[in-house]
């Protein structure tokens, strides 16, 4: 049977709800059962479905560092939740089948999503290991979101060497 790597992938992947870290029992109990333990030294700690637990628990697995947000208190964002967003229908690229925003959340195995519009939170949803107060690994999303932010603000900003706090 050597040389047949596709056999390992012959089963369809777990759904978003079936791969939820709580549903799978990853790292629950003390000590967690051996078959439900995830370690940084495991070769598959960053593979699906363990990945869904790992991205919320980097600080439990490896050394990390806090990044200071700067002086002053954090500002909260006002809520203006729009219940109609979940019902928005669209057709994904490469698909002929329309889906709703709510369906897309699970189709894409999303752990969390926050939509800002004019400085207000209009949509907020969490699943898996994520909630409003949980950190989540962002990896390349950080670069993408910062590039988007810069592009949106570039025409309006006055770029100087003066720190924001001194303006």
PDB file of C-alpha atoms in Angstrom:
ATOM      1  CA  UNK A   1       0.000   0.000   0.000  1.00  0.00           C
ATOM      2  CA  UNK A   2       2.998   2.319  -0.074  1.00  0.00           C
ATOM      3  CA  UNK A   3       2.894   4.987  -2.733  1.00  0.00           C
ATOM      4  CA  UNK A   4      -0.834   5.674  -2.410  1.00  0.00           C
ATOM      5  CA  UNK A   5      -0.932   9.081  -0.701  1.00  0.00           C
ATOM      6  CA  UNK A   6      -4.453   9.876  -1.904  1.00  0.00           C
ATOM      7  CA  UNK A   7      -5.913   7.185   0.385  1.00  0.00           C
ATOM      8  CA  UNK A   8      -5.390   9.457   3.389  1.00  0.00           C
ATOM      9  CA  UNK A   9      -7.579  12.092   1.720  1.00  0.00           C
ATOM     10  CA  UNK A  10     -10.301   9.819   0.361  1.00  0.00           C
ATOM     11  CA  UNK A  11     -12.757  10.876   3.077  1.00  0.00           C
ATOM     12  CA  UNK A  12     -14.497  14.232   2.636  1.00  0.00           C
ATOM     13  CA  UNK A  13     -13.231  16.887   5.057  1.00  0.00           C
ATOM     14  CA  UNK A  14     -15.126  17.524   8.266  1.00  0.00           C
ATOM     15  CA  UNK A  15     -17.686  20.314   8.123  1.00  0.00           C
ATOM     16  CA  UNK A  16     -17.144  23.566  10.024  1.00  0.00           C
ATOM     17  CA  UNK A  17     -19.395  22.426  12.866  1.00  0.00           C
ATOM     18  CA  UNK A  18     -17.913  18.920  12.999  1.00  0.00           C
ATOM     19  CA  UNK A  19     -14.365  20.361  13.052  1.00  0.00           C
ATOM     20  CA  UNK A  20     -15.157  22.814  15.865  1.00  0.00           C
ATOM     21  CA  UNK A  21     -12.400  22.318  18.472  1.00  0.00           C
ATOM     22  CA  UNK A  22     -14.982  21.968  21.257  1.00  0.00           C
ATOM     23  CA  UNK A  23     -16.910  19.327  19.300  1.00  0.00           C
ATOM     24  CA  UNK A  24     -13.680  17.390  18.738  1.00  0.00           C
ATOM     25  CA  UNK A  25     -12.661  17.740  22.391  1.00  0.00           C
ATOM     26  CA  UNK A  26      -9.161  19.111  21.727  1.00  0.00           C
ATOM     27  CA  UNK A  27      -7.259  19.921  24.926  1.00  0.00           C
ATOM     28  CA  UNK A  28     -10.229  19.459  27.276  1.00  0.00           C
ATOM     29  CA  UNK A  29      -9.867  18.079  30.791  1.00  0.00           C
ATOM     30  CA  UNK A  30      -6.738  17.780  32.881  1.00  0.00           C
ATOM     31  CA  UNK A  31      -4.769  16.198  31.613  1.00  0.00           C
ATOM     32  CA  UNK A  32      -6.445  15.974  28.224  1.00  0.00           C
ATOM     33  CA  UNK A  33      -6.648  12.467  26.766  1.00  0.00           C
ATOM     34  CA  UNK A  34      -3.557  11.567  24.723  1.00  0.00           C
ATOM     35  CA  UNK A  35      -5.535  11.436  21.456  1.00  0.00           C
ATOM     36  CA  UNK A  36      -6.961  14.926  22.154  1.00  0.00           C
ATOM     37  CA  UNK A  37      -3.664  16.594  23.079  1.00  0.00           C
ATOM     38  CA  UNK A  38      -2.046  19.146  20.771  1.00  0.00           C
ATOM     39  CA  UNK A  39       1.633  20.050  21.195  1.00  0.00           C
ATOM     40  CA  UNK A  40       3.901  22.437  19.296  1.00  0.00           C
ATOM     41  CA  UNK A  41       6.236  19.490  18.742  1.00  0.00           C
ATOM     42  CA  UNK A  42       3.526  17.438  17.004  1.00  0.00           C
ATOM     43  CA  UNK A  43       4.079  17.358  13.233  1.00  0.00           C
ATOM     44  CA  UNK A  44       0.356  17.955  12.641  1.00  0.00           C
ATOM     45  CA  UNK A  45      -0.382  20.712  15.193  1.00  0.00           C
ATOM     46  CA  UNK A  46      -0.872  23.144  12.285  1.00  0.00           C
ATOM     47  CA  UNK A  47      -2.909  20.769  10.107  1.00  0.00           C
ATOM     48  CA  UNK A  48      -6.679  20.591   9.756  1.00  0.00           C
ATOM     49  CA  UNK A  49      -8.620  19.989  11.955  1.00  0.00           C
ATOM     50  CA  UNK A  50      -6.114  20.667  14.780  1.00  0.00           C
ATOM     51  CA  UNK A  51      -5.358  24.009  13.147  1.00  0.00           C
ATOM     52  CA  UNK A  52      -8.765  25.290  14.250  1.00  0.00           C
ATOM     53  CA  UNK A  53      -7.656  24.941  17.893  1.00  0.00           C
ATOM     54  CA  UNK A  54      -4.057  26.027  17.299  1.00  0.00           C
ATOM     55  CA  UNK A  55      -4.841  29.474  15.843  1.00  0.00           C
ATOM     56  CA  UNK A  56      -6.544  30.490  19.096  1.00  0.00           C
ATOM     57  CA  UNK A  57      -3.861  29.026  21.344  1.00  0.00           C
ATOM     58  CA  UNK A  58      -0.475  30.071  19.945  1.00  0.00           C
ATOM     59  CA  UNK A  59       0.433  31.512  23.331  1.00  0.00           C
ATOM     60  CA  UNK A  60      -0.174  28.133  24.945  1.00  0.00           C
ATOM     61  CA  UNK A  61       2.107  26.392  22.459  1.00  0.00           C
ATOM     62  CA  UNK A  62       5.101  28.661  21.895  1.00  0.00           C
ATOM     63  CA  UNK A  63       6.751  31.831  23.147  1.00  0.00           C
ATOM     64  CA  UNK A  64       5.053  35.025  21.995  1.00  0.00           C
ATOM     65  CA  UNK A  65       5.414  38.712  22.787  1.00  0.00           C
ATOM     66  CA  UNK A  66       2.898  41.432  23.484  1.00  0.00           C
ATOM     67  CA  UNK A  67       2.904  44.335  21.072  1.00  0.00           C
ATOM     68  CA  UNK A  68       2.217  47.631  22.780  1.00  0.00           C
ATOM     69  CA  UNK A  69      -0.738  49.535  21.366  1.00  0.00           C
ATOM     70  CA  UNK A  70       0.669  52.896  22.400  1.00  0.00           C
ATOM     71  CA  UNK A  71      -0.116  55.387  25.134  1.00  0.00           C
ATOM     72  CA  UNK A  72      -3.623  56.123  26.291  1.00  0.00           C
ATOM     73  CA  UNK A  73      -6.688  54.018  26.777  1.00  0.00           C
ATOM     74  CA  UNK A  74      -8.167  51.855  24.052  1.00  0.00           C
ATOM     75  CA  UNK A  75     -11.270  53.210  22.370  1.00  0.00           C
ATOM     76  CA  UNK A  76     -14.331  51.061  22.018  1.00  0.00           C
ATOM     77  CA  UNK A  77     -16.180  50.878  18.730  1.00  0.00           C
ATOM     78  CA  UNK A  78     -19.899  51.612  18.718  1.00  0.00           C
ATOM     79  CA  UNK A  79     -22.265  48.791  17.801  1.00  0.00           C
ATOM     80  CA  UNK A  80     -24.824  49.224  15.040  1.00  0.00           C
ATOM     81  CA  UNK A  81     -25.477  45.565  14.237  1.00  0.00           C
ATOM     82  CA  UNK A  82     -27.367  44.910  11.020  1.00  0.00           C
ATOM     83  CA  UNK A  83     -29.404  41.710  11.298  1.00  0.00           C
ATOM     84  CA  UNK A  84     -29.942  41.681   7.524  1.00  0.00           C
ATOM     85  CA  UNK A  85     -26.302  40.958   6.682  1.00  0.00           C
ATOM     86  CA  UNK A  86     -26.656  37.197   7.265  1.00  0.00           C
ATOM     87  CA  UNK A  87     -29.363  37.059   4.578  1.00  0.00           C
ATOM     88  CA  UNK A  88     -27.303  38.818   1.863  1.00  0.00           C
ATOM     89  CA  UNK A  89     -26.997  36.435  -1.096  1.00  0.00           C
ATOM     90  CA  UNK A  90     -24.086  36.287  -3.520  1.00  0.00           C
ATOM     91  CA  UNK A  91     -22.516  33.840  -5.949  1.00  0.00           C
ATOM     92  CA  UNK A  92     -18.902  32.953  -5.085  1.00  0.00           C
ATOM     93  CA  UNK A  93     -16.341  33.203  -7.866  1.00  0.00           C
ATOM     94  CA  UNK A  94     -16.126  29.931  -9.784  1.00  0.00           C
ATOM     95  CA  UNK A  95     -19.509  28.744  -8.509  1.00  0.00           C
ATOM     96  CA  UNK A  96     -22.911  28.838 -10.102  1.00  0.00           C
ATOM     97  CA  UNK A  97     -24.689  28.435  -6.773  1.00  0.00           C
ATOM     98  CA  UNK A  98     -25.639  31.489  -4.721  1.00  0.00           C
ATOM     99  CA  UNK A  99     -25.170  31.317  -0.955  1.00  0.00           C
ATOM    100  CA  UNK A 100     -25.936  33.623   1.935  1.00  0.00           C
ATOM    101  CA  UNK A 101     -23.406  35.534   3.995  1.00  0.00           C
ATOM    102  CA  UNK A 102     -24.302  33.262   6.943  1.00  0.00           C
ATOM    103  CA  UNK A 103     -23.656  30.127   4.864  1.00  0.00           C
ATOM    104  CA  UNK A 104     -20.331  31.528   3.652  1.00  0.00           C
ATOM    105  CA  UNK A 105     -19.129  31.801   7.256  1.00  0.00           C
ATOM    106  CA  UNK A 106     -19.270  28.009   7.649  1.00  0.00           C
ATOM    107  CA  UNK A 107     -18.304  27.144   4.061  1.00  0.00           C
ATOM    108  CA  UNK A 108     -15.042  29.028   4.656  1.00  0.00           C
ATOM    109  CA  UNK A 109     -14.461  27.499   8.126  1.00  0.00           C
ATOM    110  CA  UNK A 110     -14.421  30.984   9.628  1.00  0.00           C
ATOM    111  CA  UNK A 111     -13.621  31.341  13.308  1.00  0.00           C
ATOM    112  CA  UNK A 112     -14.630  34.965  13.505  1.00  0.00           C
ATOM    113  CA  UNK A 113     -15.643  37.904  11.415  1.00  0.00           C
ATOM    114  CA  UNK A 114     -16.139  41.562  12.228  1.00  0.00           C
ATOM    115  CA  UNK A 115     -17.405  44.111   9.714  1.00  0.00           C
ATOM    116  CA  UNK A 116     -16.872  47.832  10.288  1.00  0.00           C
ATOM    117  CA  UNK A 117     -18.850  50.462   8.402  1.00  0.00           C
ATOM    118  CA  UNK A 118     -18.280  54.157   9.033  1.00  0.00           C
ATOM    119  CA  UNK A 119     -16.522  53.389  12.313  1.00  0.00           C
ATOM    120  CA  UNK A 120     -19.272  51.159  13.693  1.00  0.00           C
ATOM    121  CA  UNK A 121     -19.416  47.388  14.129  1.00  0.00           C
ATOM    122  CA  UNK A 122     -22.269  46.290  11.863  1.00  0.00           C
ATOM    123  CA  UNK A 123     -21.557  42.547  11.963  1.00  0.00           C
ATOM    124  CA  UNK A 124     -19.836  40.325  14.492  1.00  0.00           C
ATOM    125  CA  UNK A 125     -19.810  36.531  14.584  1.00  0.00           C
ATOM    126  CA  UNK A 126     -17.600  33.943  16.284  1.00  0.00           C
ATOM    127  CA  UNK A 127     -17.296  30.153  16.172  1.00  0.00           C
ATOM    128  CA  UNK A 128     -14.888  27.393  17.081  1.00  0.00           C
ATOM    129  CA  UNK A 129     -12.331  28.489  19.654  1.00  0.00           C
ATOM    130  CA  UNK A 130     -12.883  32.199  19.091  1.00  0.00           C
ATOM    131  CA  UNK A 131     -15.018  34.705  20.949  1.00  0.00           C
ATOM    132  CA  UNK A 132     -14.926  38.467  21.421  1.00  0.00           C
ATOM    133  CA  UNK A 133     -12.129  38.246  24.013  1.00  0.00           C
ATOM    134  CA  UNK A 134      -9.958  35.525  22.442  1.00  0.00           C
ATOM    135  CA  UNK A 135      -6.781  36.228  20.498  1.00  0.00           C
ATOM    136  CA  UNK A 136      -6.529  34.603  17.081  1.00  0.00           C
ATOM    137  CA  UNK A 137      -3.478  34.122  14.896  1.00  0.00           C
ATOM    138  CA  UNK A 138      -3.723  36.474  11.939  1.00  0.00           C
ATOM    139  CA  UNK A 139      -0.502  35.666  10.048  1.00  0.00           C
ATOM    140  CA  UNK A 140      -0.715  37.009   6.475  1.00  0.00           C
ATOM    141  CA  UNK A 141      -4.084  38.603   7.156  1.00  0.00           C
ATOM    142  CA  UNK A 142      -2.186  41.317   9.008  1.00  0.00           C
ATOM    143  CA  UNK A 143      -0.306  42.327   5.868  1.00  0.00           C
ATOM    144  CA  UNK A 144      -3.433  42.192   3.721  1.00  0.00           C
ATOM    145  CA  UNK A 145      -5.596  44.199   6.093  1.00  0.00           C
ATOM    146  CA  UNK A 146      -2.889  46.837   6.592  1.00  0.00           C
ATOM    147  CA  UNK A 147      -2.410  47.153   2.830  1.00  0.00           C
ATOM    148  CA  UNK A 148      -6.169  47.589   2.417  1.00  0.00           C
ATOM    149  CA  UNK A 149      -6.255  50.199   5.183  1.00  0.00           C
ATOM    150  CA  UNK A 150      -3.356  52.091   3.632  1.00  0.00           C
ATOM    151  CA  UNK A 151      -4.969  52.033   0.178  1.00  0.00           C
ATOM    152  CA  UNK A 152      -8.290  53.294   1.526  1.00  0.00           C
ATOM    153  CA  UNK A 153      -6.715  56.120   3.495  1.00  0.00           C
ATOM    154  CA  UNK A 154      -3.891  57.069   1.125  1.00  0.00           C
ATOM    155  CA  UNK A 155      -5.857  59.731  -0.805  1.00  0.00           C
ATOM    156  CA  UNK A 156      -7.097  61.361   2.427  1.00  0.00           C
ATOM    157  CA  UNK A 157      -4.025  61.193   4.601  1.00  0.00           C
ATOM    158  CA  UNK A 158      -1.302  63.759   4.932  1.00  0.00           C
ATOM    159  CA  UNK A 159       1.829  61.668   5.145  1.00  0.00           C
ATOM    160  CA  UNK A 160       4.439  63.314   7.317  1.00  0.00           C
ATOM    161  CA  UNK A 161       7.086  62.248   9.792  1.00  0.00           C
ATOM    162  CA  UNK A 162       5.030  63.765  12.600  1.00  0.00           C
ATOM    163  CA  UNK A 163       3.656  61.093  14.966  1.00  0.00           C
ATOM    164  CA  UNK A 164      -0.160  60.880  15.133  1.00  0.00           C
ATOM    165  CA  UNK A 165      -0.069  61.764  18.825  1.00  0.00           C
ATOM    166  CA  UNK A 166       1.596  65.107  18.012  1.00  0.00           C
ATOM    167  CA  UNK A 167      -0.909  66.175  15.317  1.00  0.00           C
TER     168      UNK A 167
END
